Coordinates of C-alpha atoms in Angstrom, one line a residue:
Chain Q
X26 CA 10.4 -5.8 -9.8
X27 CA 12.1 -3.9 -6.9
X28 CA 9.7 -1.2 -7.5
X29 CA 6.8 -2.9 -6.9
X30 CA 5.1 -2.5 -9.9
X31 CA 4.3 -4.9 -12.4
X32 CA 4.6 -4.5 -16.2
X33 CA 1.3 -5.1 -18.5
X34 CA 1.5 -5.2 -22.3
X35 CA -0.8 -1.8 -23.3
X36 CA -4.2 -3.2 -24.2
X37 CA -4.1 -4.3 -27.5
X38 CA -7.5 -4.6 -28.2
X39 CA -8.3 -0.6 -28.2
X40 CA -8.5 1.7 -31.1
X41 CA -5.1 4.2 -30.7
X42 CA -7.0 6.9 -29.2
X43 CA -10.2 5.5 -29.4
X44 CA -12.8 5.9 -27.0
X45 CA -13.5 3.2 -24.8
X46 CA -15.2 4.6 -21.9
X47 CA -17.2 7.0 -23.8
X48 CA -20.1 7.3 -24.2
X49 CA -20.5 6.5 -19.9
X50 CA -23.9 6.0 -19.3
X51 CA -26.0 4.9 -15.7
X52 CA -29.6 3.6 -15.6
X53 CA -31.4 3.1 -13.0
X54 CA -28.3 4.1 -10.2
X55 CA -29.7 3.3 -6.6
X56 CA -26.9 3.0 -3.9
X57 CA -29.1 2.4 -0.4
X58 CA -27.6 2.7 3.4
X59 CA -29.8 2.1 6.4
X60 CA -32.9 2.0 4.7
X61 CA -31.9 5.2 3.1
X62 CA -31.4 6.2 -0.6
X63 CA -28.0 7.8 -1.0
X64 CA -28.0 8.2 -4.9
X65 CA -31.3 7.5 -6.8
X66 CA -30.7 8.6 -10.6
X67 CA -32.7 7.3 -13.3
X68 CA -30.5 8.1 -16.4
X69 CA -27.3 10.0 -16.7
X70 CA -25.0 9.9 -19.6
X71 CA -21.4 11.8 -20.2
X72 CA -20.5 12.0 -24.0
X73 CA -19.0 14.5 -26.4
X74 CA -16.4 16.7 -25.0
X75 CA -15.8 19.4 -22.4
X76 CA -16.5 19.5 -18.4
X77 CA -19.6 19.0 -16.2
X78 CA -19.8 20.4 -12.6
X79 CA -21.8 18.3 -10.1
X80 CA -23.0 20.5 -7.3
X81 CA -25.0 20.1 -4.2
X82 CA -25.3 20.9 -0.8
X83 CA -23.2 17.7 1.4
X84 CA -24.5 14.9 1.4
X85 CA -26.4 15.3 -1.7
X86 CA -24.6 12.5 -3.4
X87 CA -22.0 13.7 -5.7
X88 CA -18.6 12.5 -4.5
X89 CA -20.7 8.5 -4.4
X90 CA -21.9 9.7 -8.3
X91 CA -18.5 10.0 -9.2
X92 CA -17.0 6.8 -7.7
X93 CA -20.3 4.8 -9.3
X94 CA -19.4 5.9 -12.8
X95 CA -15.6 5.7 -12.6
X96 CA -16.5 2.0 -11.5
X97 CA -14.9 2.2 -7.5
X98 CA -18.5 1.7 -5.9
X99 CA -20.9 -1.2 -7.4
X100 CA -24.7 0.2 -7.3
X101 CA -26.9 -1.7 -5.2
X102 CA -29.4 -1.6 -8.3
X103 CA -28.5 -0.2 -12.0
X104 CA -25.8 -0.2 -14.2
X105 CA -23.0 1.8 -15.3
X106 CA -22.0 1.1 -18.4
X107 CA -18.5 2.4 -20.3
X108 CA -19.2 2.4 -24.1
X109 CA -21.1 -0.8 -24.6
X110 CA -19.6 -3.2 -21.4
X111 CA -19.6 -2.8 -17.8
X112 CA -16.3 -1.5 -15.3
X113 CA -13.6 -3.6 -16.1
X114 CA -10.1 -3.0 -15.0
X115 CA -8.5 -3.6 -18.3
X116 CA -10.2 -0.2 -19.0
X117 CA -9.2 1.4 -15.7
X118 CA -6.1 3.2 -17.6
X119 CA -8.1 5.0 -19.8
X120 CA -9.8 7.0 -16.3
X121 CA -8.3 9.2 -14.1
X122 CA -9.7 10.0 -11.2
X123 CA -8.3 13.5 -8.1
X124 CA -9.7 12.5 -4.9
X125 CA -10.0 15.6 -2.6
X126 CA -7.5 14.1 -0.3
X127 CA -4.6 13.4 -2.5
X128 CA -3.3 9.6 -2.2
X129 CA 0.2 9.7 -2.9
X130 CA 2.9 7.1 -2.9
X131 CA 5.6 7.1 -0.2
X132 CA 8.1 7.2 -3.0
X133 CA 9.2 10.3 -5.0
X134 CA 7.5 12.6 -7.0
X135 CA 8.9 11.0 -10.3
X136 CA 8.1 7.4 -9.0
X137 CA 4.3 8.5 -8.4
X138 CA 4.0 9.4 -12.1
X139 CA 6.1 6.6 -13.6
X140 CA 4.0 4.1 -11.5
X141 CA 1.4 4.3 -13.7
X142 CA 3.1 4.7 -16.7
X143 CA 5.1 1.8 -15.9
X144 CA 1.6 0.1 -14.9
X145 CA 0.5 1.0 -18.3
X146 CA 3.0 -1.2 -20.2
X147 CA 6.0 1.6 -20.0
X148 CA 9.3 0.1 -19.5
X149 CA 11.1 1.1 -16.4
X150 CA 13.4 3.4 -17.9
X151 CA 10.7 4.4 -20.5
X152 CA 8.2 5.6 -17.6
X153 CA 10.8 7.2 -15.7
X154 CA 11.7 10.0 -18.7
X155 CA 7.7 10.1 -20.0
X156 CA 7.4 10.9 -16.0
X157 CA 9.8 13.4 -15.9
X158 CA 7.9 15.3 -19.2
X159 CA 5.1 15.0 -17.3
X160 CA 6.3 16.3 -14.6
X161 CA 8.2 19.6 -16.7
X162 CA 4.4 20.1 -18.0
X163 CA 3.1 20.4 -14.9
X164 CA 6.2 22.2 -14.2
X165 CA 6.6 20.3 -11.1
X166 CA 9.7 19.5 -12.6
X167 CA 12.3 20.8 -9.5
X168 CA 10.4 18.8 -7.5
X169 CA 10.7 15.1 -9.4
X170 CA 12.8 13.5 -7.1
X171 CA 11.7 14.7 -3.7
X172 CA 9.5 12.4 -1.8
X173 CA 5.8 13.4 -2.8
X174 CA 4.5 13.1 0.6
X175 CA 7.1 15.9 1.9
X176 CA 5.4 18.4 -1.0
X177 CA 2.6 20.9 0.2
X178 CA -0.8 20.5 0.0
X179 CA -1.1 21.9 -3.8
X180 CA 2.3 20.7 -5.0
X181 CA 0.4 17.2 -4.0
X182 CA -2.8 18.1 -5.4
X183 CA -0.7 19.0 -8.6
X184 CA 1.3 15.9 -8.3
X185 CA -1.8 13.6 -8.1
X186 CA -3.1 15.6 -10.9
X187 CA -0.8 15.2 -13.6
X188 CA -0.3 11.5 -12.3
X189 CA -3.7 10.9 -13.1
X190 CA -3.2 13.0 -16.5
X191 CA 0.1 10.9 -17.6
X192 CA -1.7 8.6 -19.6
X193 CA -4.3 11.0 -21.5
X194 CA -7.3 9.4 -19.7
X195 CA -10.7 9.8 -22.1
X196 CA -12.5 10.3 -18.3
X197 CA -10.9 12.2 -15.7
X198 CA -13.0 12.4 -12.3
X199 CA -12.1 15.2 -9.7
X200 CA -13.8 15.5 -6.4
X201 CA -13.7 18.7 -4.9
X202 CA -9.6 19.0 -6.0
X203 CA -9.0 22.0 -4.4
X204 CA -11.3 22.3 -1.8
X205 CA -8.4 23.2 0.7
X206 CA -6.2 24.4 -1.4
X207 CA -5.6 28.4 -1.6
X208 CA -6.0 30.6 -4.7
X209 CA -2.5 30.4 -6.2
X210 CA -3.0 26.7 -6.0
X211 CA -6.2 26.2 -7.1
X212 CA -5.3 28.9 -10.2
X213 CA -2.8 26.3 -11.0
X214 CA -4.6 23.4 -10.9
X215 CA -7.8 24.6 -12.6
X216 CA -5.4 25.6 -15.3
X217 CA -4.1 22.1 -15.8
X218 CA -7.7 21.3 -16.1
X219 CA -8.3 23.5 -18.8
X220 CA -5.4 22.5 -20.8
X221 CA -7.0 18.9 -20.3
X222 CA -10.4 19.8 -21.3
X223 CA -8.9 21.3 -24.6
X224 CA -7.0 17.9 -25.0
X225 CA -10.1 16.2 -25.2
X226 CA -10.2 14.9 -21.9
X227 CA -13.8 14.7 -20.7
X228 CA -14.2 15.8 -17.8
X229 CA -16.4 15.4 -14.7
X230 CA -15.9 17.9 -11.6
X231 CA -17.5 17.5 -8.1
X232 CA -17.4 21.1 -7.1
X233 CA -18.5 23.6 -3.9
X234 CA -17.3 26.7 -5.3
X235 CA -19.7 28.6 -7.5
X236 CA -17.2 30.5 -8.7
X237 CA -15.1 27.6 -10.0
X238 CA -17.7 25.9 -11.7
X239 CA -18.7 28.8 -13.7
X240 CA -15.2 29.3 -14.5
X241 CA -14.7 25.8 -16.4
X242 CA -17.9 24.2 -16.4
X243 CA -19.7 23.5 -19.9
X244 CA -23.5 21.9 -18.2
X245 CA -24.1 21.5 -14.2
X246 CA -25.8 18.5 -12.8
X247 CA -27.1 19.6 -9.5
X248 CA -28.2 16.9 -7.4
X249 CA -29.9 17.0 -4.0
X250 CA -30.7 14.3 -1.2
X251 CA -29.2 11.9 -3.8
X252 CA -31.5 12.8 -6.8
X253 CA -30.7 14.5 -10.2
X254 CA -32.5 17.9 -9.4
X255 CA -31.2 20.0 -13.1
X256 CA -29.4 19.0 -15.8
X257 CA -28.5 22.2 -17.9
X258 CA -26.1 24.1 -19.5
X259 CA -24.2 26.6 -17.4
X260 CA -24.8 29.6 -18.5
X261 CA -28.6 28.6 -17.9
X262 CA -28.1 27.1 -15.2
X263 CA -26.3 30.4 -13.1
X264 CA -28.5 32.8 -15.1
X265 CA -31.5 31.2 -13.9
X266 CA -31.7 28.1 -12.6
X267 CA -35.0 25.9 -13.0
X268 CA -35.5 24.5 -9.6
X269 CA -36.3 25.7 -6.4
X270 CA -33.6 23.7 -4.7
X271 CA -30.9 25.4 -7.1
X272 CA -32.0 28.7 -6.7
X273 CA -31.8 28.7 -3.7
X274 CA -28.5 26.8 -3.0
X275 CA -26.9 29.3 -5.7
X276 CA -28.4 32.5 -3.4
X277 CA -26.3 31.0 -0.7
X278 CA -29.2 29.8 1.8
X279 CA -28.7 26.9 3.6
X280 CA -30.4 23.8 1.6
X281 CA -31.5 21.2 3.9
Chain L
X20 CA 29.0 -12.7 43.9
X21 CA 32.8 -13.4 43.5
X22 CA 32.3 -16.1 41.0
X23 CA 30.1 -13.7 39.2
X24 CA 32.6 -10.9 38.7
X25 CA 35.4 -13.3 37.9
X26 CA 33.3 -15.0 35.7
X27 CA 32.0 -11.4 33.8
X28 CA 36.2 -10.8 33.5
X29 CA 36.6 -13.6 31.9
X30 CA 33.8 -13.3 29.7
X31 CA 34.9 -10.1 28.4
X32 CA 38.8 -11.5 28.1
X33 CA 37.0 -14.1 25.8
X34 CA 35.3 -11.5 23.8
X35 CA 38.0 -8.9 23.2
X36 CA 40.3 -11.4 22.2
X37 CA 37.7 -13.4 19.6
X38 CA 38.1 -16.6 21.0
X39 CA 38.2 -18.7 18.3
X40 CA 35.3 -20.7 20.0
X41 CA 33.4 -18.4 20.5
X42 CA 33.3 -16.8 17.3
X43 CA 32.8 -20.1 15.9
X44 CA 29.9 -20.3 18.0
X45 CA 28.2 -16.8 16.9
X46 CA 29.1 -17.1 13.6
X47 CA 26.6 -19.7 13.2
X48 CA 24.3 -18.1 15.3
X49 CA 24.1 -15.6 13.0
X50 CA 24.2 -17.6 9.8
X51 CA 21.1 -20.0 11.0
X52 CA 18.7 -17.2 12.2
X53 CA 19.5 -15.1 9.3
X54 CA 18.5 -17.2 6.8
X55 CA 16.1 -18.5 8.4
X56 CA 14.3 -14.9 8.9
X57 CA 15.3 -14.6 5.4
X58 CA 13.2 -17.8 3.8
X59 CA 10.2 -16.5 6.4
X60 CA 10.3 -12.8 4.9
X61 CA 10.3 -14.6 1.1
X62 CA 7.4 -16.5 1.7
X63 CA 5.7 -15.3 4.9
X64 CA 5.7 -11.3 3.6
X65 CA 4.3 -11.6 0.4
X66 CA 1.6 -14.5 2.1
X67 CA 0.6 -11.8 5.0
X68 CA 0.0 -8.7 1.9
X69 CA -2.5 -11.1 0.3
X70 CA -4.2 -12.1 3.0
X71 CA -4.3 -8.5 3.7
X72 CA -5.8 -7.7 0.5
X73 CA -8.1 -10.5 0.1
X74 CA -11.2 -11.6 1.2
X75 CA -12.6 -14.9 0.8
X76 CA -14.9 -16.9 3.2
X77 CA -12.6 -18.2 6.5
X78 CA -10.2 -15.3 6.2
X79 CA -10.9 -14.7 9.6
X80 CA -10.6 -18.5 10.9
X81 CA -7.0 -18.1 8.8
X82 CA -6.2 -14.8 10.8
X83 CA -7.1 -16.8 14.4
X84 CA -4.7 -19.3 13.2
X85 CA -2.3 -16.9 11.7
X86 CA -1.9 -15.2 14.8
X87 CA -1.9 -18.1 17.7
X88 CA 0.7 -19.5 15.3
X89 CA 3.0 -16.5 16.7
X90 CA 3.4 -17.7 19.8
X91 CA 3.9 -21.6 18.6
X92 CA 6.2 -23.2 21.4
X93 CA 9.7 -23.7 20.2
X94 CA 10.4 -27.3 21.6
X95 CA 7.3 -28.1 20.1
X96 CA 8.0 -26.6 16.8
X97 CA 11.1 -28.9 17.1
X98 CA 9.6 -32.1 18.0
X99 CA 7.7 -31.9 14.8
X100 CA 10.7 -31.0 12.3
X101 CA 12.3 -33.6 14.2
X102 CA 9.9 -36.0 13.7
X103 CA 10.1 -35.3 10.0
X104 CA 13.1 -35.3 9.2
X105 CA 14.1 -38.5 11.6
X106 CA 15.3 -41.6 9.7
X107 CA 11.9 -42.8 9.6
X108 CA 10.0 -39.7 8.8
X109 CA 8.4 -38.8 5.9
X110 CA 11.6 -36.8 5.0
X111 CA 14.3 -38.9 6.8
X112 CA 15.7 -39.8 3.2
X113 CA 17.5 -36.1 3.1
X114 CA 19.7 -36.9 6.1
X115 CA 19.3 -33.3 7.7
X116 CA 18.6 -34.2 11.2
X117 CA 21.6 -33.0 13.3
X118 CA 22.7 -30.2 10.7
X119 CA 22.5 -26.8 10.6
X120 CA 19.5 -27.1 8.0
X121 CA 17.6 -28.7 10.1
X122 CA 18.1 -25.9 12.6
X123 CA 17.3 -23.5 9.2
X124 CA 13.9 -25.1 9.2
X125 CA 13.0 -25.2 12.9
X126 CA 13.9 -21.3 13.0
X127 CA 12.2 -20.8 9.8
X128 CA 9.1 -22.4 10.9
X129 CA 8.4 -20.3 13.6
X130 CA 9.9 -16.9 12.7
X131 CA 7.5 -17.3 9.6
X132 CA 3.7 -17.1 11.2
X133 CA 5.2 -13.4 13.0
X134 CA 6.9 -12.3 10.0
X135 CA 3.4 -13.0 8.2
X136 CA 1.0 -12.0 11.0
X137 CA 3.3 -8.8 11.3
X138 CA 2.8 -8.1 8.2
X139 CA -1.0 -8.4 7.4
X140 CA -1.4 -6.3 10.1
X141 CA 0.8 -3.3 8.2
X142 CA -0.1 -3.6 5.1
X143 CA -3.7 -3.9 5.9
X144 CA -3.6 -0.5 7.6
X145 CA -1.6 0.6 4.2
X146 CA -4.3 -0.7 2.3
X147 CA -6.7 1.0 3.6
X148 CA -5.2 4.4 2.4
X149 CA -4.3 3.3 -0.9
X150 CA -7.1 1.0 -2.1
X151 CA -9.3 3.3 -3.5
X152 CA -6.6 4.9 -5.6
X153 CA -4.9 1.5 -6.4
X154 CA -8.7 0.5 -7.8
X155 CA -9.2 3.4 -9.9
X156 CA -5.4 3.2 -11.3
X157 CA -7.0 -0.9 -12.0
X158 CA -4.2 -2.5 -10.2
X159 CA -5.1 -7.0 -9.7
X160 CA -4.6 -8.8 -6.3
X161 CA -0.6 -9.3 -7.5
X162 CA 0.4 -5.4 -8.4
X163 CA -1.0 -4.7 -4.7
X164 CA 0.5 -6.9 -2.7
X165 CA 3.9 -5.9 -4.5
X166 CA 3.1 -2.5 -4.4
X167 CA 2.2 -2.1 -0.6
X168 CA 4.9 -4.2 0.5
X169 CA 7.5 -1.8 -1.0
X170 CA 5.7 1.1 0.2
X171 CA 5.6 -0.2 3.7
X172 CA 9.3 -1.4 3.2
X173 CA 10.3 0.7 6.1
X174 CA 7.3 -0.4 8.8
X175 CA 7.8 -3.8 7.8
X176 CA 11.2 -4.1 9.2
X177 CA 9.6 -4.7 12.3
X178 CA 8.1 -7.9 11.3
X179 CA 11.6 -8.8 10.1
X180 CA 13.2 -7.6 13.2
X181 CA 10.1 -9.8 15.5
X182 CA 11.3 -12.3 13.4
X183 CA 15.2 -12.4 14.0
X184 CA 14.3 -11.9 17.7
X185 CA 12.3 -14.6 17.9
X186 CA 15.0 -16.3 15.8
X187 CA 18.3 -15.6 17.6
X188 CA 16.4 -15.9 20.9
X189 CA 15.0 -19.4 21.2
X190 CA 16.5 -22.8 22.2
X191 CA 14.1 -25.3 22.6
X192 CA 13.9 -26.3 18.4
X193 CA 17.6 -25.8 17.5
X194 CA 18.6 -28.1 20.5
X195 CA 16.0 -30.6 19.1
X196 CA 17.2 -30.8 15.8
X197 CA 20.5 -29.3 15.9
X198 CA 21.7 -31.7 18.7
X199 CA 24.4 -29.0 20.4
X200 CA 27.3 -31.0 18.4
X201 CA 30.3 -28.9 19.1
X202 CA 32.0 -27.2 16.1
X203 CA 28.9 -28.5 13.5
X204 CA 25.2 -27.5 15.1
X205 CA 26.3 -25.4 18.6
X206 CA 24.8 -22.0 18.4
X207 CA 24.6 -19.9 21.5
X208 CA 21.6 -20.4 22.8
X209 CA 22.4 -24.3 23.2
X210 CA 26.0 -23.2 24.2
X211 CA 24.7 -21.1 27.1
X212 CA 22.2 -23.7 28.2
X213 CA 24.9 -25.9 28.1
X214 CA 28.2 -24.4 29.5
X215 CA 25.7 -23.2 32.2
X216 CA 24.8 -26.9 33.3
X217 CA 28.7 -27.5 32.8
X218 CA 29.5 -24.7 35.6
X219 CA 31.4 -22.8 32.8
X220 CA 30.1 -19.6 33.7
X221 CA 32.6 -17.7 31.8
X222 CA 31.7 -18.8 28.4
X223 CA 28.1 -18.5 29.3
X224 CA 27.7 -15.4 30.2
X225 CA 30.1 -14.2 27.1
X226 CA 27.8 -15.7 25.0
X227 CA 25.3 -13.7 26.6
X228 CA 26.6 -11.0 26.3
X229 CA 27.2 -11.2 22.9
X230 CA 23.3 -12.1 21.9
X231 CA 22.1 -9.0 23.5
X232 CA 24.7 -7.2 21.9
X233 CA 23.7 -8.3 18.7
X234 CA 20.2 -7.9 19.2
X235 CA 20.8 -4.4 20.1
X236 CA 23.1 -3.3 17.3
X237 CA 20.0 -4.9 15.4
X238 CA 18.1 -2.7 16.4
X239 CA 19.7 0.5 16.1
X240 CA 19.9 -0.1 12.7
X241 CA 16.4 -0.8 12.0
X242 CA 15.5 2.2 14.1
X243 CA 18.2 4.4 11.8
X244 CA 16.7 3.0 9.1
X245 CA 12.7 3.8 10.2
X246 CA 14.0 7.3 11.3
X247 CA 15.2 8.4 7.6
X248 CA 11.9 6.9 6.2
X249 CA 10.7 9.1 8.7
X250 CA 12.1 12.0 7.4
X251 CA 11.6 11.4 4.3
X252 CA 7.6 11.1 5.1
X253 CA 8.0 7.4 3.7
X254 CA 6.9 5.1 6.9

C-alpha cells in the first residue's frame, strides 16, 4: 500500500464495545537492572471507570509501571494480565498510550490519525474522513494536512493525543503529557482527557504536577524507589496522605 | 596538451549535436543501471528494513557479510554471472550471456548489498524513534518494515543514489558479460575503456563527460528532493 500501512480485518472475536483489556491486573511485577529493583509491586489492578494518577519523585518507577501494564516492557518476574490473557498485539488497538515526547509520523497531521484507523481495519478512504472527524474534535482540524512534525509542541502533543483517542481505546496510558507544554496547552489537552474519562476511557496518568492530578485524578498510586507506597482515593490522598514518603513529597521537600 | 584540447572540441561537437552513436551508447547506459538499481531497491530495500527490525541469532554475522558485500569487486561479481549464465552453467539454457540482461544482473548484483546495507543502516536509526510507539499501536514485523521505509522515503534515496553510482560507474562486470558488442551490449563505461585503447580520444572523453554529467544532474535532484523533505520536517 503506498502508504505503508497494512489493512487488518477489525478483530472479530471481541464483544462491540466490550472490554478486553479490563479488568488489567499485575502480580508479582519485578523489573531488575544492575542488581537493582526498578519496580517491585506485589498486586495492582485497574478496573471500573475514571482516572488514576501515578506520582513519585524520578526514578520512582512510574513511566516503567506504565509501559509494563500497557504490555511495551516484559517483567523480569510477574505477570500482567489484560482481562483473563496476557499482552497480545491483537489487543493492542484497544490501548492507547501519550508518551511525554510525542512520536509522530513524518507524514501529515491527517495521515498520523488515519494510520491507525487504517491499521485498525479502516479502508483507506474510510480512515482518512473518520481522521479528519477526529481531527475537527480535537479541533485540530486547520491543521490536518500540514506535516505533524512542523506543528508546535502542544499542537503535537494534541495530535498524538487524539491519534491515540481515534479508536476509543478501553486503556489509555499518558506519561507525563504535558510536562513541557505551557498552560493554554496543557488546559487543552487535560480537557481532551476529561472528555475521554466521561467516554469511558479508563484512564491511567503518570503525572508531576500536583495540581493536575488533583484536577482529574479519581485514586493516586504513589510509588517510591519502585514500590507501591499508597493506594487511595484522591481526595484522601491530598487531604492527608497516609505515608511519610507522600507527605512529604506533597509538602514539596526533596524525596530522596 | 594539443591533442587534449582538440580532443575536448570534438567531444563537445559530438555532444551538442547527439551523435547518433553516442546517444545510442548512453541510452543504454541508462536503461541497464536503472533497472538494475530498480530490481536492487525491490528486493534489497525491503530485505535491509527487516533486518533492521529483526533480531535473530547471526544477525550480526549477516550484517558483516551484508556490509563487506558493498564493496564486492566488479570483475569478480562478473566472472560469477558469467560463469552462470555460460552455455554450460547452471543457467546457460536462458541464452543471456552477451545481452543486456546479463549486464541487468551483474549491475543488479552488486548495486543490491549497498542499496540493502544503506538501508538497514536508516531505517534502523528510524526504528529506534518509532518502535516504541509502533509496539503500543501493535504493528507485526511486515507493517514496520513498510511503514519505516515510507517514512524514511526521503533518506533512503541515498541508498538508491549509492546504488546508481555504483551502477553507472563500474566496468569490470558489464564488460564480462555484456562483451562491448557495438550497437547490442556497449555502454559507456566499456566504450570509454575501449575508444581509449583505440586512441579515439574524442569519443572517450565525450562519454566522460556525459557520465559525470549524469551523475550530477542525479544528484541535484535527489538533493532537491531531500531539501523539501527537509522543509517539510519529513527526512
Amino acid at each position: 500500500m503506498p502508504d505503508g500501512t497494512c489493512a487488518r480485518p477489525l478483530q472479530a472475536d471481541l464483544p462491540a464495545g466490550g472490554r478486553a483489556i479490563l479488568p488489567l491486573s499485575g502480580r508479582g511485577l519485578k523489573v531488575m537492572h544492575d542488581g537493582r529493583a526498578l519496580l517491585d509491586l506485589e498486586e495492582i489492578q485497574l478496573s471500573g471507570q475514571g482516572l488514576t494518577a501515578v506520582m513519585g519523585p524520578n526514578g520512582a518507577g512510574k513511566s516503567l509501571l506504565l509501559r509494563v501494564l500497557a504490555g511495551l516492557v516484559t517483567p523480569g518476574r510477574g505477570a500482567v494480565l489484560w482481562g483473563e490473557v496476557p499482552p497480545r498485539r491483537d489487543l493492542r488497538n484497544r490501548l492507547g498510550f501519550v508518551f511525554q515526547n510525542p512520536v509522530l509520523l513524518r507524514r501529515s497531521a491527517l495521515a498520523n490519525v488515519a494510520y491507525v484507523l487504517s491499521h485498525a481495519g479502516l479502508s483507506r478512504k474510510q480512515a482518512r474522513s473518520e481522521a479528519r472527524s477526529v481531527l475537527v474534535r480535537a479541533r485540530l482540524g486547520h491543521l490536518a494536512d500540514r506535516p505533524a512534525r512542523l506543528l508546535s509542541g502542544g499542537e503535537q502533543q494534541r495530535l498524538a493525543l487524539a491519534r491515540a483517542l481515534a479508536l476509543t481505546p478501553e486503556v489509555l496510558f499518558l506519561d507525563e503529557p504535558t510536562a513541557s507544554l505551557d498552560p493554554a496547552s496543557t488546559l487543552a489537552i487535560e480537557e481532551m482527557i476529561g472528555a475521554a474519562r466521561r467516554g469511558g476511557t479508563r484512564l491511567v496518568l503518570v503525572s508531576h504536577d500536583a495540581g493536575q492530578a488533583r484536577r482529574l485524578a479519581d485514586e493516586i498510586l504513589f510509588l517510591h524507589r519502585g514500590r507501591l507506597i499508597e493506594h487511595s482515593r484522591a481526595e484522601a490522598f491530598f487531604e492527608a496522605p497516609a505515608s511519610r514518603e507522600a507527605r512529604a513529597y506533597l509538602a514539596g521537600e526533596i524525596l530522596l | 596538451m594539443q591533442d587534449f584540447g582538440a580532443a575536448f572540441l570534438h567531444a563537445f561537437e559530438l555532444l551538442l549535436s547527439f551523435d547518433p552513436d553516442l546517444m545510442e551508447i548512453v541510452g543504454l547506459s541508462l536503461e541497464v543501471s536503472l533497472i538494475a538499481v530498480a530490481i536492487a531497491a525491490i528486493v534489497g530495500m525491503p530485505l535491509g528494513a527487516l533486518l533492521a527490525v529483526l533480531r535473530f541469532p547471526g544477525r550480526g554475522a549477516v550484517l558483516v557479510v551484508l556490509n563487506a558485500f558493498m564493496g564486492l569487486p566488479p570483475v569478480v561479481v562478473g566472472l560469477m554471472v558469467y560463469l552462470l549464465l555460460s552455455r554450460a552453467g547452471p543457467l546457460g539454457l536462458l541464452q543471456l550471456l552477451y545481452t543486456p540482461a546479463a549486464m541487468i544482473v551483474a549491475q543488479c548484483l552488486l548495486v543490491m548489498p549497498i542499496v540493502a546495507a544503506l538501508t538497514r543502516q536508516t531505517v534502523e536509526d528510524l526504528h529506534r524513534e518509532y518502535d516504541e510507539q509502533l509496539r503500543a499501536f501493535g504493528i507485526g514485523p511486515l507493517g514496520r518494515v513498510a511503514t519505516l521505509l515510507w517514512d524514511g522515503r526521503y533518506s533512503l534515496l541515498t541508498a538508491l543514489l549509492a546504488g546508481f553510482g555504483r551502477a553507472s560507474a563500474e566496468v569490470g562486470a558489464v564488460l564480462i558479460v555484456g562483451g562491448n558488442i557495438d550497437h547490442v551490449t556497449r555502454v559507456m563505461t566499456t566504450a570509454i575503456a575501449l575508444e581509449t585503447s583505440k586512441g579515439n580520444l574524442a569519443l572517450a572523453l565525450g562519454l566522460g563527460v556525459v557520465l559525470i554529467l549524469i551523475a550530477m544532474a542525479v544528484n541535484a535532484l535527489v538533493l532537491a528532493l531531500r531539501n523539501t523533505a527537509d522543509r517539510l520536517s519529513y527526512a
